[in-house]
């Protein structure tokens, strides 16, 4: 299994990145404010419009260290990666199946099954851990409905129908998501998913977490030789990492949603960590974003036992494990892609 290395997050927009030997150097107004060895890094994520020298980008591309540029709000701008190291036969198989909607549906339904299964067990755990804080009868009813939708997904072979079933499941899950917020309820509430821009504190954090997860998943897919931009559930669109969005579906709730809820319920964040813009958009302050990223890195180091591999790995390697399993399926080493089923 791949070793989990560090991600360097640059949260200031006026920091320039350059190369000195085998180190990345952080410059602000031509003064050095930091220097880190590149052999400890697997990616660099820069928020804002930080510049990077061609020498650094060339070094990172050669060493398979991705450089990702995001806006200060966490919206994806660009990714710098090296030449494709993917097995050409693997990618040709990926493209061939993606062109066939029937074959795509066979793969896509497992992404959706994983997502619904994990969301169901988030609700089931809540009824067990917080019986006096949530509406148990409502949670149990929705859990039963999610199980029913999963049965429909298993026998469905149409992409549009699969998307409809996924939408139904998401609506049910979102209906009780607000009850999972156990602390600071006056300042943190969830009525519906909104984005571009997010208009409340919870959606601001969810959008940020999903961006980080998508970037981690895209890097994992490229690392095993797959094309992160050619998917099965999410169809081709210029600039969209469709396969990364596919694979992260099963991890949204169990990884990103639970992470955001933990920050709220443990009071790591509070109402003062957010700013509302004139257009209604809600964003995190610079300090809150740094706290968020520190906690995200800590989360990635936590150990779990992978439900399919039976191997103890860190949360940060889960996207890589799923990318590896998808590649094995495409190579016909597995009869079916096994989604990440958390319980």
mmCIF file of C-alpha atoms in Angstrom:
data_model
loop_
_atom_site.group_PDB
_atom_site.id
_atom_site.type_symbol
_atom_site.label_atom_id
_atom_site.label_comp_id
_atom_site.label_asym_id
_atom_site.label_seq_id
_atom_site.Cartn_x
_atom_site.Cartn_y
_atom_site.Cartn_z
ATOM 1 C CA UNK A 1 0.000 0.000 0.000
ATOM 2 C CA UNK A 2 1.194 3.496 -0.793
ATOM 3 C CA UNK A 3 2.757 5.544 2.006
ATOM 4 C CA UNK A 4 0.722 8.576 3.031
ATOM 5 C CA UNK A 5 2.877 11.674 2.730
ATOM 6 C CA UNK A 6 2.111 15.283 3.603
ATOM 7 C CA UNK A 7 0.182 17.898 1.687
ATOM 8 C CA UNK A 8 1.501 21.447 1.862
ATOM 9 C CA UNK A 9 -1.336 23.996 2.022
ATOM 10 C CA UNK A 10 -0.539 27.598 1.089
ATOM 11 C CA UNK A 11 -3.365 29.745 2.458
ATOM 12 C CA UNK A 12 -1.963 33.226 1.758
ATOM 13 C CA UNK A 13 -2.601 34.597 -1.751
ATOM 14 C CA UNK A 14 0.627 36.606 -1.959
ATOM 15 C CA UNK A 15 3.145 33.790 -1.414
ATOM 16 C CA UNK A 16 5.382 32.789 -4.321
ATOM 17 C CA UNK A 17 6.691 29.227 -4.539
ATOM 18 C CA UNK A 18 10.143 28.502 -5.854
ATOM 19 C CA UNK A 19 12.705 25.700 -5.955
ATOM 20 C CA UNK A 20 16.021 25.591 -4.131
ATOM 21 C CA UNK A 21 17.817 22.258 -4.368
ATOM 22 C CA UNK A 22 15.294 19.630 -3.305
ATOM 23 C CA UNK A 23 13.250 22.131 -1.288
ATOM 24 C CA UNK A 24 10.192 24.241 -1.966
ATOM 25 C CA UNK A 25 10.805 27.801 -0.783
ATOM 26 C CA UNK A 26 7.964 30.135 0.224
ATOM 27 C CA UNK A 27 8.610 33.780 -0.604
ATOM 28 C CA UNK A 28 6.597 36.788 0.484
ATOM 29 C CA UNK A 29 7.667 40.170 -0.854
ATOM 30 C CA UNK A 30 10.939 38.490 -1.877
ATOM 31 C CA UNK A 31 11.625 37.390 1.707
ATOM 32 C CA UNK A 32 11.840 33.703 2.611
ATOM 33 C CA UNK A 33 9.131 32.745 5.081
ATOM 34 C CA UNK A 34 9.444 28.967 4.817
ATOM 35 C CA UNK A 35 11.415 26.087 3.318
ATOM 36 C CA UNK A 36 10.352 22.426 3.185
ATOM 37 C CA UNK A 37 11.961 19.321 1.680
ATOM 38 C CA UNK A 38 9.962 18.080 -1.294
ATOM 39 C CA UNK A 39 10.646 14.387 -0.645
ATOM 40 C CA UNK A 40 8.175 14.566 2.276
ATOM 41 C CA UNK A 41 5.347 15.890 0.076
ATOM 42 C CA UNK A 42 2.819 14.213 -2.193
ATOM 43 C CA UNK A 43 1.020 17.429 -3.187
ATOM 44 C CA UNK A 44 0.989 21.205 -2.821
ATOM 45 C CA UNK A 45 -2.335 23.037 -2.624
ATOM 46 C CA UNK A 46 -2.215 26.814 -3.105
ATOM 47 C CA UNK A 47 -5.196 29.029 -2.300
ATOM 48 C CA UNK A 48 -5.632 32.362 -4.025
ATOM 49 C CA UNK A 49 -3.374 33.303 -6.916
ATOM 50 C CA UNK A 50 0.010 32.218 -5.592
ATOM 51 C CA UNK A 51 2.676 31.976 -8.256
ATOM 52 C CA UNK A 52 5.046 29.064 -8.743
ATOM 53 C CA UNK A 53 8.343 29.025 -10.616
ATOM 54 C CA UNK A 54 8.710 26.904 -13.764
ATOM 55 C CA UNK A 55 11.646 25.153 -12.083
ATOM 56 C CA UNK A 56 9.458 24.077 -9.153
ATOM 57 C CA UNK A 57 6.631 22.945 -11.423
ATOM 58 C CA UNK A 58 9.073 20.935 -13.538
ATOM 59 C CA UNK A 59 10.642 19.289 -10.487
ATOM 60 C CA UNK A 60 7.250 18.424 -8.991
ATOM 61 C CA UNK A 61 5.981 17.041 -12.298
ATOM 62 C CA UNK A 62 9.050 14.818 -12.566
ATOM 63 C CA UNK A 63 8.671 13.600 -8.967
ATOM 64 C CA UNK A 64 4.905 13.018 -9.306
ATOM 65 C CA UNK A 65 4.073 15.757 -6.789
ATOM 66 C CA UNK A 66 0.905 17.530 -7.889
ATOM 67 C CA UNK A 67 0.458 21.293 -7.526
ATOM 68 C CA UNK A 68 -3.175 22.365 -7.242
ATOM 69 C CA UNK A 69 -4.393 25.944 -7.478
ATOM 70 C CA UNK A 70 -7.692 26.940 -5.836
ATOM 71 C CA UNK A 71 -9.452 30.232 -5.226
ATOM 72 C CA UNK A 72 -9.547 31.491 -1.641
ATOM 73 C CA UNK A 73 -13.061 30.005 -1.430
ATOM 74 C CA UNK A 74 -11.739 26.579 -2.402
ATOM 75 C CA UNK A 75 -12.972 26.486 -6.013
ATOM 76 C CA UNK A 76 -10.700 24.485 -8.297
ATOM 77 C CA UNK A 77 -8.623 26.479 -10.797
ATOM 78 C CA UNK A 78 -5.878 24.245 -12.187
ATOM 79 C CA UNK A 79 -3.669 21.230 -11.505
ATOM 80 C CA UNK A 80 -0.030 20.775 -12.510
ATOM 81 C CA UNK A 81 0.931 17.125 -13.008
ATOM 82 C CA UNK A 82 3.681 15.301 -14.828
ATOM 83 C CA UNK A 83 3.467 13.090 -17.869
ATOM 84 C CA UNK A 84 1.003 10.246 -17.694
ATOM 85 C CA UNK A 85 2.474 7.178 -16.051
ATOM 86 C CA UNK A 86 -0.686 5.189 -16.602
ATOM 87 C CA UNK A 87 -0.800 1.823 -18.278
ATOM 88 C CA UNK A 88 -2.096 2.560 -21.773
ATOM 89 C CA UNK A 89 -4.113 -0.674 -21.803
ATOM 90 C CA UNK A 90 -5.791 0.292 -18.520
ATOM 91 C CA UNK A 91 -6.777 3.719 -19.823
ATOM 92 C CA UNK A 92 -8.036 2.334 -23.126
ATOM 93 C CA UNK A 93 -10.296 -0.012 -21.152
ATOM 94 C CA UNK A 94 -11.461 2.920 -19.011
ATOM 95 C CA UNK A 95 -12.341 4.970 -22.097
ATOM 96 C CA UNK A 96 -14.034 2.041 -23.840
ATOM 97 C CA UNK A 97 -16.375 1.363 -20.900
ATOM 98 C CA UNK A 98 -17.086 5.065 -20.445
ATOM 99 C CA UNK A 99 -18.290 5.287 -24.065
ATOM 100 C CA UNK A 100 -20.843 2.526 -23.394
ATOM 101 C CA UNK A 101 -23.719 3.784 -21.239
ATOM 102 C CA UNK A 102 -24.835 0.270 -20.302
ATOM 103 C CA UNK A 103 -21.354 -0.650 -19.074
ATOM 104 C CA UNK A 104 -21.052 2.724 -17.358
ATOM 105 C CA UNK A 105 -24.282 2.065 -15.472
ATOM 106 C CA UNK A 106 -22.926 -1.266 -14.158
ATOM 107 C CA UNK A 107 -19.996 0.585 -12.588
ATOM 108 C CA UNK A 108 -21.892 3.711 -11.563
ATOM 109 C CA UNK A 109 -24.449 1.799 -9.527
ATOM 110 C CA UNK A 110 -21.709 0.586 -7.179
ATOM 111 C CA UNK A 111 -20.607 4.165 -6.498
ATOM 112 C CA UNK A 112 -24.229 5.006 -5.659
ATOM 113 C CA UNK A 113 -24.715 1.866 -3.553
ATOM 114 C CA UNK A 114 -21.656 2.796 -1.512
ATOM 115 C CA UNK A 115 -22.921 6.325 -0.977
ATOM 116 C CA UNK A 116 -26.424 5.295 0.107
ATOM 117 C CA UNK A 117 -25.145 2.461 2.311
ATOM 118 C CA UNK A 118 -22.743 4.789 4.127
ATOM 119 C CA UNK A 119 -25.356 7.510 4.598
ATOM 120 C CA UNK A 120 -27.778 4.915 5.973
ATOM 121 C CA UNK A 121 -25.232 3.848 8.573
ATOM 122 C CA UNK A 122 -24.448 7.425 9.533
ATOM 123 C CA UNK A 123 -28.125 7.693 10.507
ATOM 124 C CA UNK A 124 -28.156 4.279 12.206
ATOM 125 C CA UNK A 125 -25.117 5.211 14.296
ATOM 126 C CA UNK A 126 -26.766 8.453 15.322
ATOM 127 C CA UNK A 127 -29.792 6.584 16.688
ATOM 128 C CA UNK A 128 -27.453 4.379 18.693
ATOM 129 C CA UNK A 129 -25.091 7.087 19.957
ATOM 130 C CA UNK A 130 -27.578 9.951 20.475
ATOM 131 C CA UNK A 131 -30.987 8.374 21.198
ATOM 132 C CA UNK A 132 -32.138 11.413 23.168
ATOM 133 C CA UNK A 133 -30.879 13.977 20.649
ATOM 134 C CA UNK A 134 -32.374 12.761 17.367
ATOM 135 C CA UNK A 135 -35.827 11.696 16.224
ATOM 136 C CA UNK A 136 -35.292 7.934 16.273
ATOM 137 C CA UNK A 137 -38.548 7.004 14.541
ATOM 138 C CA UNK A 138 -37.847 9.435 11.684
ATOM 139 C CA UNK A 139 -34.249 8.223 11.332
ATOM 140 C CA UNK A 140 -35.343 4.581 11.297
ATOM 141 C CA UNK A 141 -38.022 5.284 8.686
ATOM 142 C CA UNK A 142 -35.532 7.054 6.424
ATOM 143 C CA UNK A 143 -33.002 4.266 6.961
ATOM 144 C CA UNK A 144 -35.643 1.769 5.802
ATOM 145 C CA UNK A 145 -36.391 3.881 2.724
ATOM 146 C CA UNK A 146 -32.683 4.087 1.897
ATOM 147 C CA UNK A 147 -32.486 0.289 2.048
ATOM 148 C CA UNK A 148 -35.417 0.096 -0.369
ATOM 149 C CA UNK A 149 -33.712 2.502 -2.773
ATOM 150 C CA UNK A 150 -30.541 0.410 -2.624
ATOM 151 C CA UNK A 151 -32.521 -2.615 -3.787
ATOM 152 C CA UNK A 152 -33.733 -0.611 -6.788
ATOM 153 C CA UNK A 153 -30.194 0.564 -7.532
ATOM 154 C CA UNK A 154 -28.890 -3.017 -7.540
ATOM 155 C CA UNK A 155 -31.169 -4.046 -10.412
ATOM 156 C CA UNK A 156 -31.078 -0.770 -12.345
ATOM 157 C CA UNK A 157 -29.153 -0.636 -15.617
ATOM 158 C CA UNK A 158 -30.023 2.888 -16.786
ATOM 159 C CA UNK A 159 -27.803 5.858 -15.960
ATOM 160 C CA UNK A 160 -30.585 8.427 -15.838
ATOM 161 C CA UNK A 161 -32.667 6.229 -13.559
ATOM 162 C CA UNK A 162 -29.633 5.700 -11.322
ATOM 163 C CA UNK A 163 -29.170 9.447 -11.035
ATOM 164 C CA UNK A 164 -32.822 9.794 -10.090
ATOM 165 C CA UNK A 165 -32.509 7.152 -7.377
ATOM 166 C CA UNK A 166 -29.362 8.801 -6.057
ATOM 167 C CA UNK A 167 -31.237 12.111 -5.915
ATOM 168 C CA UNK A 168 -34.101 10.542 -3.963
ATOM 169 C CA UNK A 169 -31.667 9.059 -1.447
ATOM 170 C CA UNK A 170 -29.841 12.372 -1.067
ATOM 171 C CA UNK A 171 -33.125 14.205 -0.409
ATOM 172 C CA UNK A 172 -34.030 11.739 2.355
ATOM 173 C CA UNK A 173 -30.594 11.962 3.963
ATOM 174 C CA UNK A 174 -30.549 15.774 3.803
ATOM 175 C CA UNK A 175 -33.985 15.893 5.449
ATOM 176 C CA UNK A 176 -32.472 14.812 8.785
ATOM 177 C CA UNK A 177 -28.909 16.081 8.367
ATOM 178 C CA UNK A 178 -29.665 19.122 10.526
ATOM 179 C CA UNK A 179 -30.407 16.835 13.484
ATOM 180 C CA UNK A 180 -26.816 15.555 13.312
ATOM 181 C CA UNK A 181 -25.701 19.040 14.367
ATOM 182 C CA UNK A 182 -25.734 18.604 18.136
ATOM 183 C CA UNK A 183 -23.962 21.780 19.276
ATOM 184 C CA UNK A 184 -24.120 25.499 18.376
ATOM 185 C CA UNK A 185 -27.502 24.985 16.734
ATOM 186 C CA UNK A 186 -28.287 28.708 16.673
ATOM 187 C CA UNK A 187 -25.274 29.370 14.483
ATOM 188 C CA UNK A 188 -25.038 26.161 12.445
ATOM 189 C CA UNK A 189 -28.050 24.777 10.618
ATOM 190 C CA UNK A 190 -28.662 22.833 7.431
ATOM 191 C CA UNK A 191 -31.909 23.214 5.492
ATOM 192 C CA UNK A 192 -30.707 22.160 2.037
ATOM 193 C CA UNK A 193 -27.523 21.794 0.048
ATOM 194 C CA UNK A 194 -26.534 25.044 -1.641
ATOM 195 C CA UNK A 195 -23.315 26.046 -3.381
ATOM 196 C CA UNK A 196 -21.804 28.450 -5.924
ATOM 197 C CA UNK A 197 -21.864 30.229 -3.611
ATOM 198 C CA UNK A 198 -22.720 28.530 -0.298
ATOM 199 C CA UNK A 199 -25.074 30.761 1.705
ATOM 200 C CA UNK A 200 -24.659 29.406 5.242
ATOM 201 C CA UNK A 201 -21.876 28.228 7.542
ATOM 202 C CA UNK A 202 -22.512 24.499 7.137
ATOM 203 C CA UNK A 203 -22.642 24.585 3.339
ATOM 204 C CA UNK A 204 -19.477 26.682 3.262
ATOM 205 C CA UNK A 205 -17.641 23.941 5.155
ATOM 206 C CA UNK A 206 -19.207 21.123 3.133
ATOM 207 C CA UNK A 207 -18.147 22.752 -0.133
ATOM 208 C CA UNK A 208 -14.608 23.188 1.160
ATOM 209 C CA UNK A 209 -14.424 19.575 2.377
ATOM 210 C CA UNK A 210 -15.760 18.238 -0.931
ATOM 211 C CA UNK A 211 -13.141 20.237 -2.839
ATOM 212 C CA UNK A 212 -10.345 18.779 -0.720
ATOM 213 C CA UNK A 213 -11.737 15.266 -1.076
ATOM 214 C CA UNK A 214 -12.103 15.646 -4.846
ATOM 215 C CA UNK A 215 -8.487 16.759 -5.144
ATOM 216 C CA UNK A 216 -7.262 13.852 -3.008
ATOM 217 C CA UNK A 217 -9.328 11.419 -5.076
ATOM 218 C CA UNK A 218 -8.139 12.818 -8.411
ATOM 219 C CA UNK A 219 -4.521 12.485 -7.265
ATOM 220 C CA UNK A 220 -5.163 8.889 -6.166
ATOM 221 C CA UNK A 221 -6.695 7.957 -9.531
ATOM 222 C CA UNK A 222 -3.798 9.442 -11.472
ATOM 223 C CA UNK A 223 -1.351 7.638 -9.164
ATOM 224 C CA UNK A 224 -2.727 4.214 -10.142
ATOM 225 C CA UNK A 225 -2.761 5.070 -13.860
ATOM 226 C CA UNK A 226 -6.369 6.129 -14.421
ATOM 227 C CA UNK A 227 -7.639 9.296 -16.077
ATOM 228 C CA UNK A 228 -9.421 11.326 -13.380
ATOM 229 C CA UNK A 229 -11.388 13.243 -16.032
ATOM 230 C CA UNK A 230 -13.230 10.335 -17.688
ATOM 231 C CA UNK A 231 -16.029 8.991 -15.511
ATOM 232 C CA UNK A 232 -19.072 6.728 -15.540
ATOM 233 C CA UNK A 233 -21.765 8.346 -13.386
ATOM 234 C CA UNK A 234 -20.528 11.879 -14.110
ATOM 235 C CA UNK A 235 -20.170 12.245 -17.858
ATOM 236 C CA UNK A 236 -17.442 14.094 -19.713
ATOM 237 C CA UNK A 237 -17.320 17.848 -19.272
ATOM 238 C CA UNK A 238 -14.313 20.076 -20.025
ATOM 239 C CA UNK A 239 -12.322 20.801 -16.881
ATOM 240 C CA UNK A 240 -14.301 18.434 -14.643
ATOM 241 C CA UNK A 241 -12.567 15.491 -12.950
ATOM 242 C CA UNK A 242 -15.578 13.232 -13.568
ATOM 243 C CA UNK A 243 -14.046 9.963 -12.346
ATOM 244 C CA UNK A 244 -12.848 11.657 -9.155
ATOM 245 C CA UNK A 245 -16.421 12.839 -8.546
ATOM 246 C CA UNK A 246 -17.632 9.286 -9.190
ATOM 247 C CA UNK A 247 -15.304 7.631 -6.706
ATOM 248 C CA UNK A 248 -15.762 10.265 -4.010
ATOM 249 C CA UNK A 249 -19.550 9.798 -4.008
ATOM 250 C CA UNK A 250 -19.279 6.871 -1.617
ATOM 251 C CA UNK A 251 -16.957 8.921 0.631
ATOM 252 C CA UNK A 252 -18.909 12.193 0.797
ATOM 253 C CA UNK A 253 -21.000 11.312 3.836
ATOM 254 C CA UNK A 254 -18.700 9.020 5.737
ATOM 255 C CA UNK A 255 -15.577 11.113 5.168
ATOM 256 C CA UNK A 256 -16.451 14.758 4.443
ATOM 257 C CA UNK A 257 -19.877 15.148 6.120
ATOM 258 C CA UNK A 258 -18.794 13.446 9.337
ATOM 259 C CA UNK A 259 -15.643 15.562 9.382
ATOM 260 C CA UNK A 260 -17.633 18.806 9.104
ATOM 261 C CA UNK A 261 -20.074 17.660 11.783
ATOM 262 C CA UNK A 262 -17.186 16.853 14.121
ATOM 263 C CA UNK A 263 -15.769 20.377 13.755
ATOM 264 C CA UNK A 264 -19.147 21.847 14.704
ATOM 265 C CA UNK A 265 -20.028 19.424 17.482
ATOM 266 C CA UNK A 266 -16.561 19.633 19.066
ATOM 267 C CA UNK A 267 -16.688 23.446 18.802
ATOM 268 C CA UNK A 268 -13.514 23.599 16.739
ATOM 269 C CA UNK A 269 -15.318 26.246 14.671
ATOM 270 C CA UNK A 270 -17.789 28.910 15.775
ATOM 271 C CA UNK A 271 -19.886 31.682 14.233
ATOM 272 C CA UNK A 272 -16.977 34.148 14.291
ATOM 273 C CA UNK A 273 -15.083 31.962 11.804
ATOM 274 C CA UNK A 274 -17.394 32.972 8.943
ATOM 275 C CA UNK A 275 -17.987 36.109 6.920
ATOM 276 C CA UNK A 276 -21.064 36.887 4.816
ATOM 277 C CA UNK A 277 -20.399 38.790 1.597
ATOM 278 C CA UNK A 278 -22.675 41.361 -0.058
ATOM 279 C CA UNK A 279 -23.839 38.774 -2.614
ATOM 280 C CA UNK A 280 -24.968 36.443 0.193
ATOM 281 C CA UNK A 281 -21.996 34.095 -0.066
ATOM 282 C CA UNK A 282 -20.610 32.766 3.201
ATOM 283 C CA UNK A 283 -16.872 32.075 3.429
ATOM 284 C CA UNK A 284 -14.489 31.038 6.170
ATOM 285 C CA UNK A 285 -11.962 33.461 7.560
ATOM 286 C CA UNK A 286 -8.277 32.851 6.848
ATOM 287 C CA UNK A 287 -7.704 31.615 10.393
ATOM 288 C CA UNK A 288 -10.695 29.268 10.216
ATOM 289 C CA UNK A 289 -9.462 27.876 6.920
ATOM 290 C CA UNK A 290 -6.079 27.132 8.487
ATOM 291 C CA UNK A 291 -7.769 25.380 11.434
ATOM 292 C CA UNK A 292 -9.911 23.414 8.971
ATOM 293 C CA UNK A 293 -6.888 22.269 6.966
ATOM 294 C CA UNK A 294 -4.953 21.295 10.094
ATOM 295 C CA UNK A 295 -7.883 19.175 11.252
ATOM 296 C CA UNK A 296 -8.254 17.691 7.743
ATOM 297 C CA UNK A 297 -4.627 16.591 7.769
ATOM 298 C CA UNK A 298 -5.087 15.056 11.225
ATOM 299 C CA UNK A 299 -8.194 13.207 9.995
ATOM 300 C CA UNK A 300 -6.215 11.740 7.112
ATOM 301 C CA UNK A 301 -3.788 10.168 9.598
ATOM 302 C CA UNK A 302 -6.491 8.344 11.599
ATOM 303 C CA UNK A 303 -6.445 4.572 11.147
ATOM 304 C CA UNK A 304 -9.330 2.367 10.036
ATOM 305 C CA UNK A 305 -9.666 -1.193 8.789
ATOM 306 C CA UNK A 306 -10.618 -1.182 5.126
ATOM 307 C CA UNK A 307 -13.895 -3.163 4.847
ATOM 308 C CA UNK A 308 -12.908 -4.982 1.635
ATOM 309 C CA UNK A 309 -9.128 -5.271 1.881
ATOM 310 C CA UNK A 310 -9.200 -6.113 5.591
ATOM 311 C CA UNK A 311 -6.040 -4.034 5.945
ATOM 312 C CA UNK A 312 -5.455 -1.283 8.492
ATOM 313 C CA UNK A 313 -4.832 1.965 6.642
ATOM 314 C CA UNK A 314 -5.212 5.684 7.300
ATOM 315 C CA UNK A 315 -8.318 7.584 6.179
ATOM 316 C CA UNK A 316 -6.115 9.563 3.822
ATOM 317 C CA UNK A 317 -5.332 6.393 1.872
ATOM 318 C CA UNK A 318 -8.972 5.365 1.389
ATOM 319 C CA UNK A 319 -9.279 7.253 -1.960
ATOM 320 C CA UNK A 320 -6.073 5.532 -3.104
ATOM 321 C CA UNK A 321 -7.386 2.104 -2.031
ATOM 322 C CA UNK A 322 -10.619 2.670 -3.982
ATOM 323 C CA UNK A 323 -8.683 3.885 -7.021
ATOM 324 C CA UNK A 324 -6.556 0.742 -6.832
ATOM 325 C CA UNK A 325 -9.647 -1.492 -6.614
ATOM 326 C CA UNK A 326 -11.226 0.281 -9.590
ATOM 327 C CA UNK A 327 -8.054 -0.252 -11.620
ATOM 328 C CA UNK A 328 -8.044 -3.942 -10.671
ATOM 329 C CA UNK A 329 -11.644 -4.257 -11.829
ATOM 330 C CA UNK A 330 -10.871 -2.563 -15.146
ATOM 331 C CA UNK A 331 -7.943 -4.968 -15.630
ATOM 332 C CA UNK A 332 -10.426 -7.848 -15.023
ATOM 333 C CA UNK A 333 -8.633 -8.888 -11.820
ATOM 334 C CA UNK A 334 -11.967 -8.402 -9.999
ATOM 335 C CA UNK A 335 -15.431 -9.370 -11.204
ATOM 336 C CA UNK A 336 -16.950 -6.162 -9.823
ATOM 337 C CA UNK A 337 -15.803 -2.841 -8.369
ATOM 338 C CA UNK A 338 -16.148 -3.096 -4.557
ATOM 339 C CA UNK A 339 -17.379 0.204 -3.066
ATOM 340 C CA UNK A 340 -16.197 1.410 0.340
ATOM 341 C CA UNK A 341 -18.890 0.202 2.750
ATOM 342 C CA UNK A 342 -18.501 1.763 6.198
ATOM 343 C CA UNK A 343 -20.413 0.560 9.233
#
